[in-house]
mmCIF file of C-alpha atoms in Angstrom:
data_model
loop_
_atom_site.group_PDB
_atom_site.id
_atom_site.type_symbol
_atom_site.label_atom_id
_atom_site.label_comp_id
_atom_site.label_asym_id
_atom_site.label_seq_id
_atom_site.Cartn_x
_atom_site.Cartn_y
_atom_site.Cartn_z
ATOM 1 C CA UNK A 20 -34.008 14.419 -10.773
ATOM 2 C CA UNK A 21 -31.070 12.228 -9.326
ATOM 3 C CA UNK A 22 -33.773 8.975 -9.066
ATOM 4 C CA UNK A 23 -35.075 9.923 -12.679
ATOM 5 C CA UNK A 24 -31.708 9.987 -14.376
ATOM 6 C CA UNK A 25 -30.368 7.213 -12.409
ATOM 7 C CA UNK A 26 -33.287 4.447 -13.085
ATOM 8 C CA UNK A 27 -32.774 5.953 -16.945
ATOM 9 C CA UNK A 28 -29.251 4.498 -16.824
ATOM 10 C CA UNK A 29 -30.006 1.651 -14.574
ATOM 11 C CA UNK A 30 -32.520 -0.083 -17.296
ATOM 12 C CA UNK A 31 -29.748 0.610 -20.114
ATOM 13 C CA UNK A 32 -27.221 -0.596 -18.262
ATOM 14 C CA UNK A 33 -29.355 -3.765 -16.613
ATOM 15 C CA UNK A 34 -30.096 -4.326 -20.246
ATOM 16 C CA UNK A 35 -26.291 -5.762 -20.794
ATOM 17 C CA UNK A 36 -25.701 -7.305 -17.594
ATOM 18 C CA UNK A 37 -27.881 -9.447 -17.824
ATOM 19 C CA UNK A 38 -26.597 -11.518 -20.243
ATOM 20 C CA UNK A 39 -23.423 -12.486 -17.775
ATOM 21 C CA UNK A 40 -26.889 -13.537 -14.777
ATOM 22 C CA UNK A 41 -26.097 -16.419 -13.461
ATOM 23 C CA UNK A 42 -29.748 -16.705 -12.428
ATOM 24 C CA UNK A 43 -31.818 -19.512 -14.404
ATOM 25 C CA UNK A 44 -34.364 -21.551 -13.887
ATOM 26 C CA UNK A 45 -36.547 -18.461 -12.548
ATOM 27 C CA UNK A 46 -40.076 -17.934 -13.214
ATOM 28 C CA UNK A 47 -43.176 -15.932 -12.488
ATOM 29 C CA UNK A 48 -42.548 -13.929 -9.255
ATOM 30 C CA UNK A 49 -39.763 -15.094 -8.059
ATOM 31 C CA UNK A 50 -37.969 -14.335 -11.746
ATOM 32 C CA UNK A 51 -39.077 -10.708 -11.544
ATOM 33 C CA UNK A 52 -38.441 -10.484 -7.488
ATOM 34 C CA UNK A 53 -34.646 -11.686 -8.757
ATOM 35 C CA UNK A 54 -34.363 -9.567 -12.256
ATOM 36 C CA UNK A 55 -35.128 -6.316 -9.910
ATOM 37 C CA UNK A 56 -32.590 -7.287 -7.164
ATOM 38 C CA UNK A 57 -30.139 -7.374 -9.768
ATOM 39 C CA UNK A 58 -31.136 -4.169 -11.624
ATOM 40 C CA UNK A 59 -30.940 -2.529 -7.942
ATOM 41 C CA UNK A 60 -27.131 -4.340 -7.691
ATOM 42 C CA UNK A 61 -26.017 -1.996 -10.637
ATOM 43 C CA UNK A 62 -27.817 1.219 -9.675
ATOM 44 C CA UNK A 63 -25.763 3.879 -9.403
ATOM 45 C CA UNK A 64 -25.917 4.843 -5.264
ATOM 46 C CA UNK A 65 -27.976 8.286 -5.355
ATOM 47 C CA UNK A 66 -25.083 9.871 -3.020
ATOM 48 C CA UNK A 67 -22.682 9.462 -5.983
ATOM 49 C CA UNK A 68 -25.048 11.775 -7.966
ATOM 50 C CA UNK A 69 -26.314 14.316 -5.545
ATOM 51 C CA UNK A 70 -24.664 17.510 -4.179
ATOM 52 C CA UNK A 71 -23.286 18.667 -7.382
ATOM 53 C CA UNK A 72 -21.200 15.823 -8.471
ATOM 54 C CA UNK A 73 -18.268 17.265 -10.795
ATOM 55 C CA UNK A 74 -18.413 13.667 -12.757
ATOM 56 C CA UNK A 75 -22.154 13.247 -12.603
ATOM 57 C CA UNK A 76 -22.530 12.601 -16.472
ATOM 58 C CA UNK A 77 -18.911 10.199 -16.891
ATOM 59 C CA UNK A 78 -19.987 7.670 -13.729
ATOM 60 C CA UNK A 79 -23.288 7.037 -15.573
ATOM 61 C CA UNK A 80 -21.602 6.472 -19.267
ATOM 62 C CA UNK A 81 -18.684 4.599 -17.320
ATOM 63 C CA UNK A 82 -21.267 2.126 -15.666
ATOM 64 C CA UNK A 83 -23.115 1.511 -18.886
ATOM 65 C CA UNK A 84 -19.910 1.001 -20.964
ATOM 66 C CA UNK A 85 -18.302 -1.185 -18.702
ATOM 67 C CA UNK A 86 -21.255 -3.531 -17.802
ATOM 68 C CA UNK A 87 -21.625 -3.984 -21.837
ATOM 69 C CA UNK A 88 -17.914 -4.274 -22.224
ATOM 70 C CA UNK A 89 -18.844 -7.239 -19.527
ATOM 71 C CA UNK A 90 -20.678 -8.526 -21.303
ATOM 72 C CA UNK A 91 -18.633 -9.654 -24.574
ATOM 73 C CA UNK A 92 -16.813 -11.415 -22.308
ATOM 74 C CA UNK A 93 -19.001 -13.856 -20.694
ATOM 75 C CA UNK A 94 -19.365 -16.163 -24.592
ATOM 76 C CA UNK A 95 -16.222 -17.135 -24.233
ATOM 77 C CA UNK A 96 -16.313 -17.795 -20.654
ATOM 78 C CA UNK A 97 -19.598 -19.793 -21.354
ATOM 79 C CA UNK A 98 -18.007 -21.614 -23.870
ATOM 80 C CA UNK A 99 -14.536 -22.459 -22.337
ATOM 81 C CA UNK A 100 -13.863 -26.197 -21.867
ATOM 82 C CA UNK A 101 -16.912 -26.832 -23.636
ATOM 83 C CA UNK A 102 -17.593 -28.522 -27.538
ATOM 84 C CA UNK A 103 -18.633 -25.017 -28.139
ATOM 85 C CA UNK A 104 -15.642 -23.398 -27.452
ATOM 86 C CA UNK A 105 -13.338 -22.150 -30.228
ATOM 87 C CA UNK A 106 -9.955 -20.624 -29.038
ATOM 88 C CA UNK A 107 -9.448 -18.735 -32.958
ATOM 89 C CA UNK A 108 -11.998 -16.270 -32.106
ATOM 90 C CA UNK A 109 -9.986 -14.713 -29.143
ATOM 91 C CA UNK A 110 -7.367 -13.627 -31.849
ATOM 92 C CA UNK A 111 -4.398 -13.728 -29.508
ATOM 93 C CA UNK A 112 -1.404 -11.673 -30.115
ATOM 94 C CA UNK A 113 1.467 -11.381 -28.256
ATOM 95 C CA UNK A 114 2.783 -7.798 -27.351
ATOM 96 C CA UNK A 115 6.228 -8.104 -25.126
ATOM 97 C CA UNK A 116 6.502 -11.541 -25.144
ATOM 98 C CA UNK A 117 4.507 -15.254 -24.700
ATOM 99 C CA UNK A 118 3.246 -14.260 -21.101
ATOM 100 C CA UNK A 119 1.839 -10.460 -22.312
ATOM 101 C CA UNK A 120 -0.903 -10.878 -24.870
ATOM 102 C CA UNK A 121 -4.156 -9.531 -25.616
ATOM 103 C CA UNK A 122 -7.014 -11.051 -27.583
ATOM 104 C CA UNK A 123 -9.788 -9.734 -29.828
ATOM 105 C CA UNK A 124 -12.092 -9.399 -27.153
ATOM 106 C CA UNK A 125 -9.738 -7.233 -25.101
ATOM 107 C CA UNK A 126 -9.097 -4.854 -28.652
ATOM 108 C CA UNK A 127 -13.295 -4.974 -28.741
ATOM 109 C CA UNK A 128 -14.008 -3.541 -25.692
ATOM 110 C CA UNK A 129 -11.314 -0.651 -25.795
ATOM 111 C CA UNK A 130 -12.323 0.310 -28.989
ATOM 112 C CA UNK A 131 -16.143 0.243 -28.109
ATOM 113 C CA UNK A 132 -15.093 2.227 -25.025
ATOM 114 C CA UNK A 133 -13.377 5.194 -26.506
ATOM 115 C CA UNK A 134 -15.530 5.582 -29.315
ATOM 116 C CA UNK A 135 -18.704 5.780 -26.855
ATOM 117 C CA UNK A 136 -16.317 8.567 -24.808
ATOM 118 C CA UNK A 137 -15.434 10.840 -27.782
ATOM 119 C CA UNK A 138 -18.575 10.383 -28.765
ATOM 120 C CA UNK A 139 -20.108 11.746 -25.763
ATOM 121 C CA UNK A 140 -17.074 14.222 -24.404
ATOM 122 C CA UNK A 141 -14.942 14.591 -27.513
ATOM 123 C CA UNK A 142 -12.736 16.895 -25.701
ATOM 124 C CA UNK A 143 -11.713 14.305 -23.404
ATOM 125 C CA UNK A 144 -8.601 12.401 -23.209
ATOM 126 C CA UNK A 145 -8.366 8.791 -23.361
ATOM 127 C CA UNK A 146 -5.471 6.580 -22.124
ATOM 128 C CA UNK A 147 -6.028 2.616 -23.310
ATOM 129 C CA UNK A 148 -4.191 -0.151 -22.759
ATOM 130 C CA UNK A 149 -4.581 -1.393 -26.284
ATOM 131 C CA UNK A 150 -3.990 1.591 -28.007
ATOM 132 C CA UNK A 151 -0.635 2.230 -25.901
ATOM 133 C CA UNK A 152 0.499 -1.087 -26.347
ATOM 134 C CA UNK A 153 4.564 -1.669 -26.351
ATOM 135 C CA UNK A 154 4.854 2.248 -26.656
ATOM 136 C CA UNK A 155 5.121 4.937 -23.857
ATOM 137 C CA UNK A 156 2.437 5.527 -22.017
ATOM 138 C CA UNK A 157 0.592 8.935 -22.796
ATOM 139 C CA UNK A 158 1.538 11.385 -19.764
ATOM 140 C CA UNK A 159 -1.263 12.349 -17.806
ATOM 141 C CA UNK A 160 -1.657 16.158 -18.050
ATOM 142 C CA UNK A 161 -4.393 18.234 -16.147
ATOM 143 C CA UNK A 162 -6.777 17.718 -18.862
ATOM 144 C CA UNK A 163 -10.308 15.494 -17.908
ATOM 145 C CA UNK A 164 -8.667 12.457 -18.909
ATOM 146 C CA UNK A 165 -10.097 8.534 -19.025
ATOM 147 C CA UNK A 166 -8.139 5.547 -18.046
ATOM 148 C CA UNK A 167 -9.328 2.535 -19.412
ATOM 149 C CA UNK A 168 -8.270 -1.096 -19.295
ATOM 150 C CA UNK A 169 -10.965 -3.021 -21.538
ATOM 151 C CA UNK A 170 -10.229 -6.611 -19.632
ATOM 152 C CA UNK A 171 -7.732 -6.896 -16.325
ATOM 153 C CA UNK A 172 -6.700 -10.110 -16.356
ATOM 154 C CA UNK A 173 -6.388 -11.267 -19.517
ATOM 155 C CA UNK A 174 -4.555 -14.342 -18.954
ATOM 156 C CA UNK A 175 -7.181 -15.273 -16.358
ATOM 157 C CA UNK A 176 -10.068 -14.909 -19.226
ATOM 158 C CA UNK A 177 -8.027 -16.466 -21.881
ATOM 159 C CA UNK A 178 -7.965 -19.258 -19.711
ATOM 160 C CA UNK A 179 -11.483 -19.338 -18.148
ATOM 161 C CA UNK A 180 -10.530 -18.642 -14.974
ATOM 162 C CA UNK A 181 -13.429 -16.037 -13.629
ATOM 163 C CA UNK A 182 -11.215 -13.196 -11.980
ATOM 164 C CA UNK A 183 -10.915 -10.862 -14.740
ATOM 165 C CA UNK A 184 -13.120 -7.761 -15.049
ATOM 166 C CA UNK A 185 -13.641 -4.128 -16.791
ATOM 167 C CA UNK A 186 -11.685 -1.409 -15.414
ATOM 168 C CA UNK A 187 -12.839 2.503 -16.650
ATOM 169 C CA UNK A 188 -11.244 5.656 -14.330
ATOM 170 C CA UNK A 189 -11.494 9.102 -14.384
ATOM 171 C CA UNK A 190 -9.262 11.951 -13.787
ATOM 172 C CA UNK A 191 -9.291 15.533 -12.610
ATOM 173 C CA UNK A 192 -6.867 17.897 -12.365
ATOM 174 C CA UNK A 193 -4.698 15.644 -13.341
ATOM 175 C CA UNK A 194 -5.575 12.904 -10.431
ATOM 176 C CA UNK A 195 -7.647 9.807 -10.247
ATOM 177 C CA UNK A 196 -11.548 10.987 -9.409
ATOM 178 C CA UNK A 197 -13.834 8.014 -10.373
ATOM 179 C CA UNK A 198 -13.362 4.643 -10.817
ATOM 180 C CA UNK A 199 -15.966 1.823 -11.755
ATOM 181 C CA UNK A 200 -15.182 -1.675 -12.202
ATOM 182 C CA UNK A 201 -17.059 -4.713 -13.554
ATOM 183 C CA UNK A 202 -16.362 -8.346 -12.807
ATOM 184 C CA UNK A 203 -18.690 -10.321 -15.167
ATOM 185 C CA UNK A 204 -18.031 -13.655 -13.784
ATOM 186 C CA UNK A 205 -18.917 -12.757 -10.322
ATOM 187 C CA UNK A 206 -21.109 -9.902 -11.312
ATOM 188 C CA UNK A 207 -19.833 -7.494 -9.066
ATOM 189 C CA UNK A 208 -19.708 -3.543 -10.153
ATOM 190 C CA UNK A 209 -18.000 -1.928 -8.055
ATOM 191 C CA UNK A 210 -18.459 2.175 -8.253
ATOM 192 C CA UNK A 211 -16.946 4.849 -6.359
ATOM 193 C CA UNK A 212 -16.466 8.699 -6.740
ATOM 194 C CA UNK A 213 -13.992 11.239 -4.579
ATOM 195 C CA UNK A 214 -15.367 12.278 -1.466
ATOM 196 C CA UNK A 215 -18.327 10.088 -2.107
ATOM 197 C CA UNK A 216 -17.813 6.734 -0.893
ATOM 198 C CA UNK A 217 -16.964 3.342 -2.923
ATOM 199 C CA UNK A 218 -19.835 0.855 -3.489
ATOM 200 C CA UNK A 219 -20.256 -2.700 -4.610
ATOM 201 C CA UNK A 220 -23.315 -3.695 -6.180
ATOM 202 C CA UNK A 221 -25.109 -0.819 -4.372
ATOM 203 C CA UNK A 222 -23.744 -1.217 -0.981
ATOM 204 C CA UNK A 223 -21.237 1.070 0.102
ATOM 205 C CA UNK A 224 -17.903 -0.327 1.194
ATOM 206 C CA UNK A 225 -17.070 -0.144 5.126
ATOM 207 C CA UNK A 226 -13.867 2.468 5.775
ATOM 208 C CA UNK A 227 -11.322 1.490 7.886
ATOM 209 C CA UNK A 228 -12.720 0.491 11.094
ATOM 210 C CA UNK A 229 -13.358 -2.210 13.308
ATOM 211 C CA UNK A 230 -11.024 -5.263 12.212
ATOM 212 C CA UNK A 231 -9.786 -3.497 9.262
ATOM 213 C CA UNK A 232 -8.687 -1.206 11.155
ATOM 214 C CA UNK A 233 -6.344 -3.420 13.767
ATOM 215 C CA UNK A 234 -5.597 -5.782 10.993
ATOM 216 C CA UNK A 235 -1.153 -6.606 11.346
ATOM 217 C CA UNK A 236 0.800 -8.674 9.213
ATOM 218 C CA UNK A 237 0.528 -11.550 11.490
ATOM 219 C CA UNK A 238 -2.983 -12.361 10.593
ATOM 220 C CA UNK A 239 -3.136 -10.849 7.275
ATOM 221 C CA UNK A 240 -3.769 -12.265 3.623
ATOM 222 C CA UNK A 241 -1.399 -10.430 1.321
ATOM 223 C CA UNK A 242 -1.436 -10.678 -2.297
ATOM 224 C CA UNK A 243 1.147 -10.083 -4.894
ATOM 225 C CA UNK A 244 1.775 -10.820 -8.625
ATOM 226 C CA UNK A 245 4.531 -12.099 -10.355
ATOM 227 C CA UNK A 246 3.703 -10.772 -13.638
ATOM 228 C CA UNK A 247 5.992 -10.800 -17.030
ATOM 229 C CA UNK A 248 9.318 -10.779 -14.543
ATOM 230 C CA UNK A 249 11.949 -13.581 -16.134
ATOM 231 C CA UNK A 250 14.982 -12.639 -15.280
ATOM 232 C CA UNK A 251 17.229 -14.194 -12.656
ATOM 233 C CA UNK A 252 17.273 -11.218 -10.656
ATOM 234 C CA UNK A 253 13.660 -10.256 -11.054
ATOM 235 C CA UNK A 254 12.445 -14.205 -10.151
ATOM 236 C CA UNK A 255 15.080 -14.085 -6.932
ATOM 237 C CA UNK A 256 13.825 -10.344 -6.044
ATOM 238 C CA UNK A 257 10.352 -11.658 -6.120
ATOM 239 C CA UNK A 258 11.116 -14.688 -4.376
ATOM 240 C CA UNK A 259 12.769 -13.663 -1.932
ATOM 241 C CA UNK A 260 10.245 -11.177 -0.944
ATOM 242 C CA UNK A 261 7.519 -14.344 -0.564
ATOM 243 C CA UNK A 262 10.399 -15.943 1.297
ATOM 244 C CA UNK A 263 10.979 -13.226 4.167
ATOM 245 C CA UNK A 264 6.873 -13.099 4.122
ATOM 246 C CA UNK A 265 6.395 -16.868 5.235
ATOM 247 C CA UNK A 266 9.136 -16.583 7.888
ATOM 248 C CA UNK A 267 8.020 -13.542 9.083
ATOM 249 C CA UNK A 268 4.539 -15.258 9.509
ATOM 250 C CA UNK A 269 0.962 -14.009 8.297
ATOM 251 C CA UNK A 270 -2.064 -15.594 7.809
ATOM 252 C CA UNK A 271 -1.732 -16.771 4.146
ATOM 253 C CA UNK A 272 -0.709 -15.755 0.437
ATOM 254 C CA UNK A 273 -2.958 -15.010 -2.647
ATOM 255 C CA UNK A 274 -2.251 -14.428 -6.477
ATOM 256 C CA UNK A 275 -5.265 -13.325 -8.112
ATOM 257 C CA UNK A 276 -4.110 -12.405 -11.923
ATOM 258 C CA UNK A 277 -6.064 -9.539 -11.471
ATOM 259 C CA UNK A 278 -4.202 -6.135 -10.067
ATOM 260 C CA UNK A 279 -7.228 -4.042 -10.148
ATOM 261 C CA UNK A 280 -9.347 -6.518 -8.573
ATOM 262 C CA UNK A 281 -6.473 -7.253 -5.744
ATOM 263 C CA UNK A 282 -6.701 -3.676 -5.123
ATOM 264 C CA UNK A 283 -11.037 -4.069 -5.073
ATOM 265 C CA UNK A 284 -10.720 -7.133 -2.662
ATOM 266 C CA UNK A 285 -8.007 -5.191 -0.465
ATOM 267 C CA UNK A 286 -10.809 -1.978 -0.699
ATOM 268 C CA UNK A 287 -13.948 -4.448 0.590
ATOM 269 C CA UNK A 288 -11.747 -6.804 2.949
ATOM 270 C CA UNK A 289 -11.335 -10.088 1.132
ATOM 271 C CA UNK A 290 -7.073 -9.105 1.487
ATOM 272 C CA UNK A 291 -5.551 -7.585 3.341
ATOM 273 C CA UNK A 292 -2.574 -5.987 1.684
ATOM 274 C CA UNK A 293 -1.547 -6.299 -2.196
ATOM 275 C CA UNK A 294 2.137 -5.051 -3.164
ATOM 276 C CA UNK A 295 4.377 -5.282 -6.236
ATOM 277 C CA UNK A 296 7.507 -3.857 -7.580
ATOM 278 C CA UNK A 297 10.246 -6.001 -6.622
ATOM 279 C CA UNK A 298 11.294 -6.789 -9.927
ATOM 280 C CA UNK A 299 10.216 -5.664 -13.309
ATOM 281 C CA UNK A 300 6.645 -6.682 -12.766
ATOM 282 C CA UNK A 301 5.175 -3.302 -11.760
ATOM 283 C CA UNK A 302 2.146 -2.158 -12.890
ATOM 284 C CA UNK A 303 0.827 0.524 -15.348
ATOM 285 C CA UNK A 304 -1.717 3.211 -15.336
ATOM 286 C CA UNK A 305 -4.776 1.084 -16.226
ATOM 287 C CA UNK A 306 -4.366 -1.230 -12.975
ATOM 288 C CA UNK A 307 -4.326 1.618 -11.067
ATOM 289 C CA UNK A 308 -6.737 4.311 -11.724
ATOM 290 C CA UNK A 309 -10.101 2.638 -10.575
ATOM 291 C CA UNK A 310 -9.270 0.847 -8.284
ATOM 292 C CA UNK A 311 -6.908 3.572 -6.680
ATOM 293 C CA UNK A 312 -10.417 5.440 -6.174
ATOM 294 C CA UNK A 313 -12.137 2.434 -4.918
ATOM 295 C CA UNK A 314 -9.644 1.308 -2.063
ATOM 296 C CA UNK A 315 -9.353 5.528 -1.176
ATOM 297 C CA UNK A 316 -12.976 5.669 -0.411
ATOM 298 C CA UNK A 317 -13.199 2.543 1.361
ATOM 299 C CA UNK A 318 -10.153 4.301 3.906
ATOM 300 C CA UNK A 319 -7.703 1.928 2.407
ATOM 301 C CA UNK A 320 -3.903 3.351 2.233
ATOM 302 C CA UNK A 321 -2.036 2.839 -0.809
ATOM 303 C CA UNK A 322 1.449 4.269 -1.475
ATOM 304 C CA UNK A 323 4.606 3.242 -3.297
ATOM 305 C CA UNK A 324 6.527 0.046 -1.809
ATOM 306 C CA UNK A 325 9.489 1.706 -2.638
ATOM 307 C CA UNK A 326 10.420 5.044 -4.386
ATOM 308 C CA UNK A 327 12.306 4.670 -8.510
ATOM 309 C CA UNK A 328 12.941 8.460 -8.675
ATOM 310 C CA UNK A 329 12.111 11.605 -7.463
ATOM 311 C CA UNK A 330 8.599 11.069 -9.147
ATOM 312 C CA UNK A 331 7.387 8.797 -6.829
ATOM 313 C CA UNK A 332 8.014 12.252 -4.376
ATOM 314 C CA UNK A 333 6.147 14.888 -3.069
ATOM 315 C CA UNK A 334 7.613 18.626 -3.260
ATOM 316 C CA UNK A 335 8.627 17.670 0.241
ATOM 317 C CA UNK A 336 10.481 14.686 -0.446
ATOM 318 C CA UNK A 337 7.940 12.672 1.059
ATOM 319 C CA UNK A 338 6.749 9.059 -0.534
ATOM 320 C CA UNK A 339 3.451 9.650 -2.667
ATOM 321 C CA UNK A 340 -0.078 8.155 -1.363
ATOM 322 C CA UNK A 341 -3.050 8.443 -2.147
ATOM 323 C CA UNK A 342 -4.586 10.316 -4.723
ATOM 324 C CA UNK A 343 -1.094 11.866 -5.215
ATOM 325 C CA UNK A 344 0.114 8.241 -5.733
ATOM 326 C CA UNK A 345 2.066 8.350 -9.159
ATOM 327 C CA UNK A 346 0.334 5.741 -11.636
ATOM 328 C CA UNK A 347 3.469 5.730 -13.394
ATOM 329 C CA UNK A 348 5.037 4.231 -10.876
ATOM 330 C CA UNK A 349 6.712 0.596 -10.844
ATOM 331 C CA UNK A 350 5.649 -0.061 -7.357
ATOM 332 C CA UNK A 351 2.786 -0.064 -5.447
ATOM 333 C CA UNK A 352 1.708 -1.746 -1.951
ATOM 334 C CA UNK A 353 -2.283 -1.408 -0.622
ATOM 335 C CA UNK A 354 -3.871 -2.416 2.547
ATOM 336 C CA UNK A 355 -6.535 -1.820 4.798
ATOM 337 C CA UNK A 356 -5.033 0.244 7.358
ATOM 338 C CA UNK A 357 -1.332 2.704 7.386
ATOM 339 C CA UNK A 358 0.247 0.322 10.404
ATOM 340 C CA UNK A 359 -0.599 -2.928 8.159
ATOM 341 C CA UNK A 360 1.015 -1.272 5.368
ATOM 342 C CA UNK A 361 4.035 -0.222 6.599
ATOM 343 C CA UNK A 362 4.832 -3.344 8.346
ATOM 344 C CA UNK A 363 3.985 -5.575 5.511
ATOM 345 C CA UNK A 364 6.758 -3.389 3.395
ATOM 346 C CA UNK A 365 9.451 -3.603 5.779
ATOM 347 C CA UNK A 366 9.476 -7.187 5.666
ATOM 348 C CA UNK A 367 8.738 -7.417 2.348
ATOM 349 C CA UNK A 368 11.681 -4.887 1.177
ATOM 350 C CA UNK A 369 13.956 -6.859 3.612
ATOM 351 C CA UNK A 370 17.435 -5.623 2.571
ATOM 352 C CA UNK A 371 16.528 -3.107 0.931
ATOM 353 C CA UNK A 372 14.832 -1.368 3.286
#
């Protein structure tokens, strides 16, 4: 039943992605030997279905929503830099200022989204990006609840620049339970489920062991973003952090544009660590939720780089991690092992410590 309902969703879901294939040029055999190594790359992994899966139904619409949603990206991407390229159809408009903006395609693909999810679980919640805009961010109750960011890293497809993907999570009981992501550009889906693994493109993701698991600051990539921060003390805060991180010596620095694919590249092992929150660049729901679930079934630790209020607090006074991590949070740090983590934050909190 799992294989049936899974190769259902596969060839719906195939049937989008494949406009963002990078393959061309393919022919008789060896066309069909690649089209079905790329359906197989967006299967759904049977052990995310089987054994009574409390999301089994959302991880199949969430795959086929986001690999569409993928796919009204990839024209402009095509396009960008090109004769063909026409920067009035993205529509930009600016939300808190020049640096936050979304564009049509962004307003598109939530809208597309949540009307596919009410259609098909009307009793659902939905939090969106778009929708929220400039306003307060819905709170996050124990209801089955969806949180959706229709592109992550806008600025990075506005631009052409291929690190920006389609981020859809899940909660239950009012914590993150499923996450799928969907970089067109790359063509990467990356899928994972509570208790049952993270995958990309099929394949699951390796937990912490080996040299994840002995990675130290030392030899680490870290990543961070700057993000809408202007002021002078947000710029020095920031800053200074990158400053103590240099002297303190690691392996190298990476800003990606992308927080829920720094937290997917922290989850697989292309970083090491990704933090922010030393100024007011912190994050929101929507860069958390899927990936949260992603980097938590690939053993990854993720907690707060430093605590705002007693929110970021467990009942015990303890920092939250984890699935109890607080997505409303304006600081987050994520890495591939607890030791990496903590060491990473010391130097990066420096004074404030």
């Amino acid at each position: 039943a799992v294989t049936a309902v899974t190769s259902l969703v596969y060839a719906s879901a195939f049937s989008a992605s494949s406009r963002s294939s990078r393959v061309v040029g393919q022919g008789g055999n060896n066309g069909a030997k690649a089209k079905h190594q790329q359906q197989q790359h967006f299967n759904v992994p049977p052990e995310i279905l089987a054994g009574g899966s409390e999301c089994r139904e959302e991880v199949i619409l969430a795959v086929r929503l986001a690999l569409e949603a993928g796919g009204n990206m990839t024209q402009h991407y095509d396009s960008k830099g090109t004769a063909d390229e026409n920067i009035d159809d993205l529509d930009i408009s600016t939300k808190m200022n020049d640096s936050d903006f979304a564009t049509a395609i962004d307003v598109k693909n939530e809208n597309f989204i949540m009307s596919e999810i009410n259609s098909h679980f009307p009793t659902h919640q939905i939090i969106g990006e778009e929708t929220t805009g400039t306003g307060t961010v819905p709170p996050l109750t124990g209801e089955k609840t969806w949180i959706i960011d229709p592109i992550d890293g806008t600025t990075n497809f506005a631009a052409g620049l291929p690190l920006s993907c389609v981020s859809i999570g899940f909660c239950l009981r009012g914590q993150p339970y499923m996450g799928v992501v969907y970089a067109p550009m790359t063509n990467e889906l990356y899928i994972a489920v509570r208790g049952k693994g993270a995958y990309r493109n099929g394949v699951r993701l390796l937990e912490c062991t080996g040299e994840k698991a002995t990675k130290t600051l030392s030899n680490a990539v870290v990543c961070f973003e700057f993000g809408y921060a202007r002021t002078e003390e947000g710029v020095d805060n920031m800053v200074d952090a990158v400053r103590r991180l240099l002297k303190h010596g690691l392996r190298t620095t990476r800003t990606l544009g992308s927080g829920v694919l720094d937290i997917c590249y922290v989850a697989c092992g292309r970083m090491d660590v990704v933090y922010t929150g030393m100024a007011e660049e912190g994050w929101k729901p929507w860069d958390y939720c899927a990936g949260l679930v992603v980097a938590m079934e690939a053993g990854c630790t993720m907690t707060h780089l430093k605590t705002h209020d007693e929110t970021d607090e467990d009942d015990g006074g303890n920092t939250r991690s984890g699935y109890e991590f607080n997505m409303y949070s304006k600081s987050m740090i994520c890495g591939v092992n607890q030791k990496l983590v903590e060491e990473c934050r010391k130097v990066v909190l420096g004074p404030y410590w």
